[in-house]
Short mmCIF file of N, CA, C and O in Angstrom, two decimals:
data_model
loop_
_atom_site.label_atom_id
_atom_site.label_comp_id
_atom_site.label_asym_id
_atom_site.label_seq_id
_atom_site.Cartn_x
_atom_site.Cartn_y
_atom_site.Cartn_z
N MET A 1 57.01 133.52 188.76
CA MET A 1 56.43 132.63 187.77
C MET A 1 57.18 132.83 186.45
O MET A 1 57.41 133.96 186.02
N GLU A 2 57.56 131.74 185.82
CA GLU A 2 58.27 131.79 184.54
C GLU A 2 57.36 132.28 183.42
O GLU A 2 56.13 132.09 183.48
N THR A 3 57.96 132.86 182.41
CA THR A 3 57.22 133.39 181.27
C THR A 3 56.33 132.34 180.62
O THR A 3 55.15 132.58 180.34
N LYS A 4 56.88 131.17 180.38
CA LYS A 4 56.10 130.09 179.75
C LYS A 4 54.93 129.68 180.64
O LYS A 4 53.85 129.37 180.14
N ASP A 5 55.13 129.69 181.95
CA ASP A 5 54.05 129.36 182.88
C ASP A 5 52.91 130.38 182.80
O ASP A 5 51.74 130.01 182.85
N ILE A 6 53.27 131.65 182.66
CA ILE A 6 52.26 132.70 182.52
C ILE A 6 51.48 132.48 181.23
O ILE A 6 50.26 132.56 181.21
N ALA A 7 52.19 132.18 180.14
CA ALA A 7 51.53 131.93 178.85
C ALA A 7 50.58 130.75 178.96
O ALA A 7 49.44 130.80 178.47
N GLN A 8 51.01 129.68 179.62
CA GLN A 8 50.15 128.51 179.80
C GLN A 8 48.93 128.83 180.66
O GLN A 8 47.83 128.35 180.39
N LYS A 9 49.14 129.63 181.70
CA LYS A 9 48.03 130.01 182.59
C LYS A 9 47.01 130.86 181.81
O LYS A 9 45.80 130.69 181.98
N ILE A 10 47.48 131.76 180.96
CA ILE A 10 46.59 132.56 180.12
C ILE A 10 45.79 131.64 179.20
O ILE A 10 44.57 131.77 179.07
N ALA A 11 46.49 130.71 178.55
CA ALA A 11 45.82 129.79 177.63
C ALA A 11 44.78 128.94 178.35
O ALA A 11 43.67 128.74 177.84
N ALA A 12 45.11 128.47 179.54
CA ALA A 12 44.16 127.65 180.31
C ALA A 12 42.93 128.47 180.72
O ALA A 12 41.80 127.98 180.66
N ALA A 13 43.15 129.73 181.11
CA ALA A 13 42.03 130.59 181.49
C ALA A 13 41.13 130.87 180.28
O ALA A 13 39.90 130.88 180.41
N ALA A 14 41.73 131.06 179.13
CA ALA A 14 40.94 131.26 177.90
C ALA A 14 40.15 129.99 177.58
O ALA A 14 38.97 130.05 177.23
N ASN A 15 40.80 128.85 177.72
CA ASN A 15 40.15 127.57 177.46
C ASN A 15 38.95 127.35 178.39
O ASN A 15 37.93 126.81 177.98
N ASP A 16 39.08 127.78 179.64
CA ASP A 16 37.98 127.64 180.61
C ASP A 16 36.70 128.30 180.12
O ASP A 16 35.60 127.88 180.47
N LYS A 17 36.84 129.36 179.33
CA LYS A 17 35.68 130.10 178.82
C LYS A 17 35.40 129.79 177.35
O LYS A 17 34.77 130.56 176.64
N LYS A 18 35.89 128.63 176.91
CA LYS A 18 35.57 128.11 175.57
C LYS A 18 36.17 128.93 174.42
O LYS A 18 35.59 129.03 173.34
N ALA A 19 37.36 129.51 174.64
CA ALA A 19 38.07 130.17 173.54
C ALA A 19 38.40 129.13 172.48
O ALA A 19 38.60 127.95 172.80
N LYS A 20 38.48 129.57 171.25
CA LYS A 20 38.78 128.67 170.13
C LYS A 20 40.20 128.91 169.64
O LYS A 20 40.73 130.01 169.74
N ASP A 21 40.79 127.87 169.06
CA ASP A 21 42.10 127.96 168.39
C ASP A 21 43.14 128.71 169.22
O ASP A 21 43.73 129.70 168.78
N ILE A 22 43.37 128.24 170.43
CA ILE A 22 44.34 128.89 171.32
C ILE A 22 45.74 128.52 170.85
O ILE A 22 46.09 127.35 170.73
N LEU A 23 46.55 129.56 170.61
CA LEU A 23 47.89 129.38 170.07
C LEU A 23 48.89 130.16 170.89
O LEU A 23 48.64 131.32 171.24
N LEU A 24 50.01 129.54 171.21
CA LEU A 24 51.09 130.22 171.90
C LEU A 24 52.22 130.42 170.90
O LEU A 24 52.69 129.45 170.28
N LEU A 25 52.64 131.67 170.71
CA LEU A 25 53.75 131.99 169.83
C LEU A 25 54.95 132.37 170.68
O LEU A 25 54.87 133.30 171.50
N ASN A 26 56.05 131.68 170.50
CA ASN A 26 57.28 131.98 171.23
C ASN A 26 58.01 133.09 170.49
O ASN A 26 58.56 132.87 169.41
N MET A 27 58.01 134.28 171.06
CA MET A 27 58.58 135.46 170.42
C MET A 27 60.01 135.75 170.87
O MET A 27 60.60 136.74 170.45
N GLU A 28 60.58 134.87 171.71
CA GLU A 28 61.94 135.09 172.21
C GLU A 28 62.91 135.19 171.04
O GLU A 28 62.93 134.33 170.16
N GLY A 29 63.69 136.25 171.01
CA GLY A 29 64.66 136.46 169.95
C GLY A 29 64.07 137.06 168.68
O GLY A 29 64.80 137.43 167.77
N LEU A 30 62.74 137.17 168.61
CA LEU A 30 62.08 137.74 167.43
C LEU A 30 61.50 139.12 167.71
O LEU A 30 61.37 139.93 166.80
N SER A 31 61.12 139.37 168.94
CA SER A 31 60.49 140.63 169.29
C SER A 31 61.16 141.20 170.53
O SER A 31 61.32 140.49 171.53
N PRO A 32 61.52 142.48 170.48
CA PRO A 32 62.08 143.11 171.69
C PRO A 32 61.00 143.47 172.70
O PRO A 32 61.29 143.87 173.81
N VAL A 33 59.74 143.30 172.32
CA VAL A 33 58.61 143.74 173.13
C VAL A 33 58.14 142.68 174.12
O VAL A 33 57.80 142.99 175.26
N THR A 34 58.13 141.41 173.71
CA THR A 34 57.55 140.37 174.56
C THR A 34 58.18 139.02 174.23
O THR A 34 58.79 138.85 173.17
N ASP A 35 58.01 138.05 175.11
CA ASP A 35 58.53 136.70 174.89
C ASP A 35 57.48 135.75 174.32
O ASP A 35 57.82 134.80 173.63
N PHE A 36 56.20 135.97 174.65
CA PHE A 36 55.13 135.11 174.16
C PHE A 36 53.91 135.93 173.79
O PHE A 36 53.58 136.92 174.46
N TYR A 37 53.25 135.51 172.73
CA TYR A 37 51.89 135.94 172.42
C TYR A 37 51.01 134.73 172.65
O TYR A 37 51.34 133.61 172.24
N VAL A 38 49.88 134.95 173.30
CA VAL A 38 48.85 133.93 173.40
C VAL A 38 47.67 134.48 172.62
O VAL A 38 47.16 135.57 172.93
N ILE A 39 47.26 133.77 171.57
CA ILE A 39 46.22 134.23 170.67
C ILE A 39 45.05 133.25 170.74
O ILE A 39 45.26 132.04 170.71
N CYS A 40 43.84 133.80 170.82
CA CYS A 40 42.65 132.95 170.81
C CYS A 40 41.49 133.70 170.19
O CYS A 40 41.55 134.90 169.98
N SER A 41 40.43 132.96 169.88
CA SER A 41 39.26 133.52 169.21
C SER A 41 37.99 133.22 169.99
O SER A 41 37.93 132.26 170.76
N ALA A 42 36.98 134.05 169.70
CA ALA A 42 35.65 133.86 170.26
C ALA A 42 34.63 134.21 169.20
O ALA A 42 34.90 135.02 168.31
N GLY A 43 33.45 133.62 169.31
CA GLY A 43 32.42 133.81 168.31
C GLY A 43 31.60 135.08 168.44
O GLY A 43 30.93 135.49 167.50
N ASN A 44 31.66 135.75 169.62
CA ASN A 44 30.90 136.99 169.79
C ASN A 44 31.59 137.87 170.84
O ASN A 44 32.45 137.41 171.57
N SER A 45 31.19 139.14 170.86
CA SER A 45 31.87 140.10 171.73
C SER A 45 31.64 139.82 173.22
O SER A 45 32.51 140.09 174.04
N THR A 46 30.50 139.26 173.57
CA THR A 46 30.25 138.90 174.96
C THR A 46 31.26 137.85 175.42
O THR A 46 31.81 137.94 176.53
N LEU A 47 31.53 136.89 174.57
CA LEU A 47 32.49 135.85 174.89
C LEU A 47 33.92 136.40 174.91
O LEU A 47 34.73 135.98 175.75
N VAL A 48 34.23 137.34 174.03
CA VAL A 48 35.55 137.99 174.06
C VAL A 48 35.78 138.60 175.44
O VAL A 48 36.83 138.40 176.06
N LYS A 49 34.78 139.33 175.95
CA LYS A 49 34.91 139.95 177.27
C LYS A 49 35.01 138.90 178.38
O LYS A 49 35.81 139.05 179.31
N ALA A 50 34.22 137.85 178.29
CA ALA A 50 34.26 136.80 179.31
C ALA A 50 35.63 136.13 179.36
O ALA A 50 36.16 135.85 180.44
N ILE A 51 36.21 135.88 178.20
CA ILE A 51 37.54 135.27 178.14
C ILE A 51 38.57 136.22 178.74
O ILE A 51 39.40 135.82 179.57
N ALA A 52 38.53 137.49 178.33
CA ALA A 52 39.49 138.47 178.86
C ALA A 52 39.34 138.62 180.37
O ALA A 52 40.34 138.66 181.09
N ASP A 53 38.10 138.67 180.85
CA ASP A 53 37.86 138.77 182.30
C ASP A 53 38.43 137.57 183.04
O ASP A 53 39.05 137.72 184.10
N ASN A 54 38.23 136.37 182.49
CA ASN A 54 38.72 135.17 183.16
C ASN A 54 40.25 135.13 183.18
O ASN A 54 40.85 134.72 184.17
N ILE A 55 40.88 135.56 182.10
CA ILE A 55 42.34 135.64 182.08
C ILE A 55 42.81 136.57 183.19
O ILE A 55 43.70 136.21 183.97
N GLU A 56 42.22 137.75 183.26
CA GLU A 56 42.62 138.70 184.31
C GLU A 56 42.40 138.13 185.70
O GLU A 56 43.27 138.26 186.58
N ASP A 57 41.24 137.51 185.92
CA ASP A 57 40.93 136.94 187.23
C ASP A 57 41.90 135.84 187.63
O ASP A 57 42.42 135.81 188.75
N LYS A 58 42.15 134.90 186.72
CA LYS A 58 43.03 133.76 187.04
C LYS A 58 44.46 134.20 187.28
O LYS A 58 45.14 133.68 188.16
N LEU A 59 44.94 135.16 186.50
CA LEU A 59 46.30 135.64 186.72
C LEU A 59 46.41 136.48 187.98
O LEU A 59 47.43 136.41 188.68
N ALA A 60 45.37 137.24 188.28
CA ALA A 60 45.37 138.03 189.53
C ALA A 60 45.45 137.12 190.74
O ALA A 60 46.14 137.43 191.72
N GLU A 61 44.77 135.97 190.67
CA GLU A 61 44.84 134.99 191.76
C GLU A 61 46.28 134.52 191.99
O GLU A 61 46.65 134.16 193.10
N ALA A 62 47.08 134.53 190.91
CA ALA A 62 48.48 134.13 191.00
C ALA A 62 49.40 135.33 191.25
O ALA A 62 50.62 135.20 191.22
N GLY A 63 48.80 136.50 191.47
CA GLY A 63 49.58 137.71 191.75
C GLY A 63 50.17 138.37 190.52
O GLY A 63 51.09 139.18 190.64
N VAL A 64 49.64 138.05 189.35
CA VAL A 64 50.14 138.63 188.10
C VAL A 64 49.06 139.54 187.53
O VAL A 64 47.92 139.11 187.34
N HIS A 65 49.44 140.79 187.26
CA HIS A 65 48.47 141.79 186.79
C HIS A 65 48.95 142.41 185.49
O HIS A 65 50.15 142.62 185.29
N PRO A 66 48.01 142.73 184.59
CA PRO A 66 48.43 143.33 183.32
C PRO A 66 48.96 144.75 183.52
O PRO A 66 48.50 145.48 184.40
N THR A 67 49.94 145.11 182.70
CA THR A 67 50.46 146.48 182.72
C THR A 67 49.62 147.37 181.82
O THR A 67 49.65 148.59 181.96
N HIS A 68 48.88 146.76 180.91
CA HIS A 68 48.05 147.52 179.96
C HIS A 68 46.93 146.64 179.44
O HIS A 68 47.12 145.45 179.24
N LYS A 69 45.76 147.25 179.23
CA LYS A 69 44.61 146.55 178.65
C LYS A 69 44.02 147.46 177.60
O LYS A 69 43.85 148.66 177.83
N GLU A 70 43.68 146.87 176.47
CA GLU A 70 43.20 147.67 175.35
C GLU A 70 42.09 146.93 174.60
O GLU A 70 42.12 145.71 174.50
N GLY A 71 41.11 147.66 174.11
CA GLY A 71 40.09 147.10 173.25
C GLY A 71 38.89 146.50 173.96
O GLY A 71 37.99 145.95 173.31
N TYR A 72 38.84 146.59 175.28
CA TYR A 72 37.78 145.92 176.03
C TYR A 72 36.40 146.50 175.72
O TYR A 72 35.43 145.76 175.61
N ALA A 73 36.30 147.81 175.58
CA ALA A 73 34.99 148.45 175.36
C ALA A 73 34.33 147.96 174.07
O ALA A 73 33.13 147.68 174.05
N ASP A 74 35.12 147.83 173.00
CA ASP A 74 34.58 147.36 171.72
C ASP A 74 34.49 145.84 171.65
O ASP A 74 33.67 145.30 170.91
N ALA A 75 35.36 145.18 172.37
CA ALA A 75 35.38 143.71 172.47
C ALA A 75 35.47 143.01 171.12
O ALA A 75 34.88 141.97 170.90
N ARG A 76 36.24 143.59 170.22
CA ARG A 76 36.52 142.93 168.94
C ARG A 76 37.91 142.31 168.98
O ARG A 76 38.16 141.28 168.38
N TRP A 77 38.82 142.97 169.71
CA TRP A 77 40.17 142.49 169.90
C TRP A 77 40.65 143.06 171.23
O TRP A 77 40.93 144.23 171.35
N VAL A 78 40.70 142.23 172.24
CA VAL A 78 41.17 142.67 173.55
C VAL A 78 42.62 142.23 173.70
O VAL A 78 42.97 141.08 173.47
N LEU A 79 43.46 143.19 174.06
CA LEU A 79 44.87 142.93 174.29
C LEU A 79 45.14 143.11 175.78
O LEU A 79 44.77 144.13 176.36
N LEU A 80 45.74 142.11 176.39
CA LEU A 80 46.15 142.15 177.80
C LEU A 80 47.66 142.00 177.83
O LEU A 80 48.19 140.96 177.45
N ASP A 81 48.35 143.05 178.26
CA ASP A 81 49.81 143.07 178.25
C ASP A 81 50.34 142.75 179.64
O ASP A 81 50.15 143.52 180.58
N TYR A 82 50.99 141.60 179.74
CA TYR A 82 51.61 141.18 180.99
C TYR A 82 53.13 141.31 180.92
O TYR A 82 53.85 140.60 181.61
N GLY A 83 53.62 142.20 180.07
CA GLY A 83 55.05 142.42 179.93
C GLY A 83 55.67 141.37 179.03
O GLY A 83 55.68 141.53 177.81
N ASP A 84 56.15 140.30 179.62
CA ASP A 84 56.80 139.24 178.84
C ASP A 84 55.82 138.35 178.10
O ASP A 84 56.22 137.53 177.28
N VAL A 85 54.53 138.50 178.39
CA VAL A 85 53.48 137.73 177.70
C VAL A 85 52.34 138.69 177.36
O VAL A 85 51.90 139.45 178.22
N VAL A 86 51.87 138.62 176.11
CA VAL A 86 50.75 139.44 175.68
C VAL A 86 49.64 138.51 175.20
O VAL A 86 49.87 137.64 174.35
N ALA A 87 48.45 138.69 175.76
CA ALA A 87 47.28 137.91 175.36
C ALA A 87 46.46 138.71 174.36
O ALA A 87 46.22 139.90 174.56
N HIS A 88 46.05 138.04 173.28
CA HIS A 88 45.19 138.63 172.26
C HIS A 88 43.92 137.79 172.20
O HIS A 88 43.98 136.61 171.85
N VAL A 89 42.78 138.41 172.52
CA VAL A 89 41.50 137.72 172.45
C VAL A 89 40.71 138.39 171.32
O VAL A 89 40.34 139.55 171.42
N PHE A 90 40.50 137.65 170.25
CA PHE A 90 39.89 138.19 169.03
C PHE A 90 38.49 137.66 168.79
O PHE A 90 38.21 136.49 169.08
N LEU A 91 37.64 138.49 168.18
CA LEU A 91 36.49 137.96 167.47
C LEU A 91 37.06 137.19 166.29
O LEU A 91 38.10 137.59 165.74
N GLU A 92 36.42 136.13 165.87
CA GLU A 92 36.97 135.29 164.81
C GLU A 92 37.31 136.08 163.55
O GLU A 92 38.40 135.91 162.98
N GLU A 93 36.41 136.97 163.11
CA GLU A 93 36.67 137.71 161.88
C GLU A 93 37.82 138.71 162.03
O GLU A 93 38.55 138.97 161.07
N GLU A 94 38.02 139.25 163.23
CA GLU A 94 39.14 140.16 163.48
C GLU A 94 40.46 139.38 163.43
O GLU A 94 41.45 139.85 162.88
N ARG A 95 40.45 138.20 164.00
CA ARG A 95 41.66 137.37 163.98
C ARG A 95 42.03 137.02 162.54
O ARG A 95 43.20 137.08 162.16
N ASP A 96 41.05 136.67 161.74
CA ASP A 96 41.32 136.36 160.33
C ASP A 96 41.88 137.58 159.60
O ASP A 96 42.80 137.46 158.80
N PHE A 97 41.35 138.76 159.90
CA PHE A 97 41.79 139.98 159.23
C PHE A 97 43.23 140.34 159.61
O PHE A 97 44.06 140.61 158.74
N TYR A 98 43.54 140.36 160.90
CA TYR A 98 44.87 140.77 161.35
C TYR A 98 45.92 139.68 161.20
O TYR A 98 47.10 139.98 161.05
N ASN A 99 45.51 138.44 161.28
CA ASN A 99 46.35 137.28 160.98
C ASN A 99 47.75 137.36 161.61
O ASN A 99 48.76 137.29 160.91
N LEU A 100 47.81 137.51 162.91
CA LEU A 100 49.09 137.60 163.61
C LEU A 100 49.95 136.36 163.40
O LEU A 100 51.18 136.45 163.37
N GLU A 101 49.30 135.22 163.24
CA GLU A 101 50.05 133.99 163.01
C GLU A 101 50.90 134.10 161.75
O GLU A 101 52.04 133.64 161.71
N GLN A 102 50.36 134.71 160.71
CA GLN A 102 51.11 134.88 159.46
C GLN A 102 52.16 135.98 159.61
O GLN A 102 53.28 135.84 159.13
N LEU A 103 51.79 137.05 160.29
CA LEU A 103 52.73 138.15 160.51
C LEU A 103 53.98 137.66 161.25
O LEU A 103 55.09 138.08 160.94
N TRP A 104 53.78 136.78 162.21
CA TRP A 104 54.89 136.23 162.99
C TRP A 104 55.11 134.75 162.64
O TRP A 104 55.34 133.93 163.52
N ALA A 105 55.09 134.44 161.37
CA ALA A 105 55.23 133.05 160.92
C ALA A 105 56.57 132.43 161.31
O ALA A 105 56.68 131.20 161.40
N ASP A 106 57.58 133.24 161.56
CA ASP A 106 58.89 132.72 161.96
C ASP A 106 58.92 132.26 163.42
O ASP A 106 59.85 131.58 163.83
N ALA A 107 57.91 132.64 164.17
CA ALA A 107 57.88 132.29 165.60
C ALA A 107 57.47 130.84 165.78
O ALA A 107 56.49 130.39 165.20
N PRO A 108 58.20 130.11 166.61
CA PRO A 108 57.74 128.76 166.96
C PRO A 108 56.38 128.85 167.64
O PRO A 108 56.15 129.73 168.47
N SER A 109 55.47 127.97 167.27
CA SER A 109 54.13 128.04 167.84
C SER A 109 53.69 126.67 168.33
O SER A 109 54.18 125.64 167.86
N GLU A 110 52.76 126.70 169.25
CA GLU A 110 52.14 125.46 169.72
C GLU A 110 50.70 125.74 170.08
O GLU A 110 50.36 126.78 170.62
N SER A 111 49.85 124.81 169.72
CA SER A 111 48.44 124.90 170.09
C SER A 111 48.30 124.50 171.55
O SER A 111 49.03 123.63 172.04
N PHE A 112 47.38 125.15 172.23
CA PHE A 112 47.14 124.80 173.63
C PHE A 112 46.41 123.47 173.69
O PHE A 112 45.43 123.24 172.99
N VAL A 113 46.90 122.60 174.55
CA VAL A 113 46.26 121.32 174.80
C VAL A 113 45.95 121.26 176.29
O VAL A 113 46.85 121.40 177.11
N GLU A 114 44.69 121.08 176.60
CA GLU A 114 44.27 121.04 177.99
C GLU A 114 44.90 119.85 178.71
O GLU A 114 44.91 118.73 178.20
N ASN A 115 45.42 120.11 179.89
CA ASN A 115 46.01 119.07 180.72
C ASN A 115 44.87 118.36 181.46
O ASN A 115 44.20 118.96 182.28
N THR A 116 44.69 117.09 181.17
CA THR A 116 43.60 116.33 181.80
C THR A 116 44.11 115.41 182.91
O THR A 116 43.40 114.53 183.36
N ASP A 117 45.34 115.66 183.37
CA ASP A 117 45.93 114.82 184.41
C ASP A 117 45.50 115.23 185.82
O ASP A 117 45.91 114.64 186.79
N ASP A 118 44.69 116.28 185.93
CA ASP A 118 44.31 116.80 187.25
C ASP A 118 43.48 115.84 188.05
O ASP A 118 42.67 115.16 187.70
#
């Protein structure tokens, strides 16, 4: 599966659980760590966990598993590291505080748009 496809699958899984403001940042050439960040928000910690769980489940169905998971117990900012793609699921106030979009303002970005052609 291509890196962009993994990023899109993460975004779609987050969208399935009503994540807000889903953003894909193309980190190719900007970060030696990863090619894409997928960033999204949730209004409460229960929803943060539900989004993270759905991302893991949907990617596992495609045979893709995270190499690292962080922040799940507190559910304020869950990071799922898939190597070339890293998913960040934030509580809204945590996302505002850390502001990764501003930190990586040089990265080309696109908002997730649900494909309704199915």
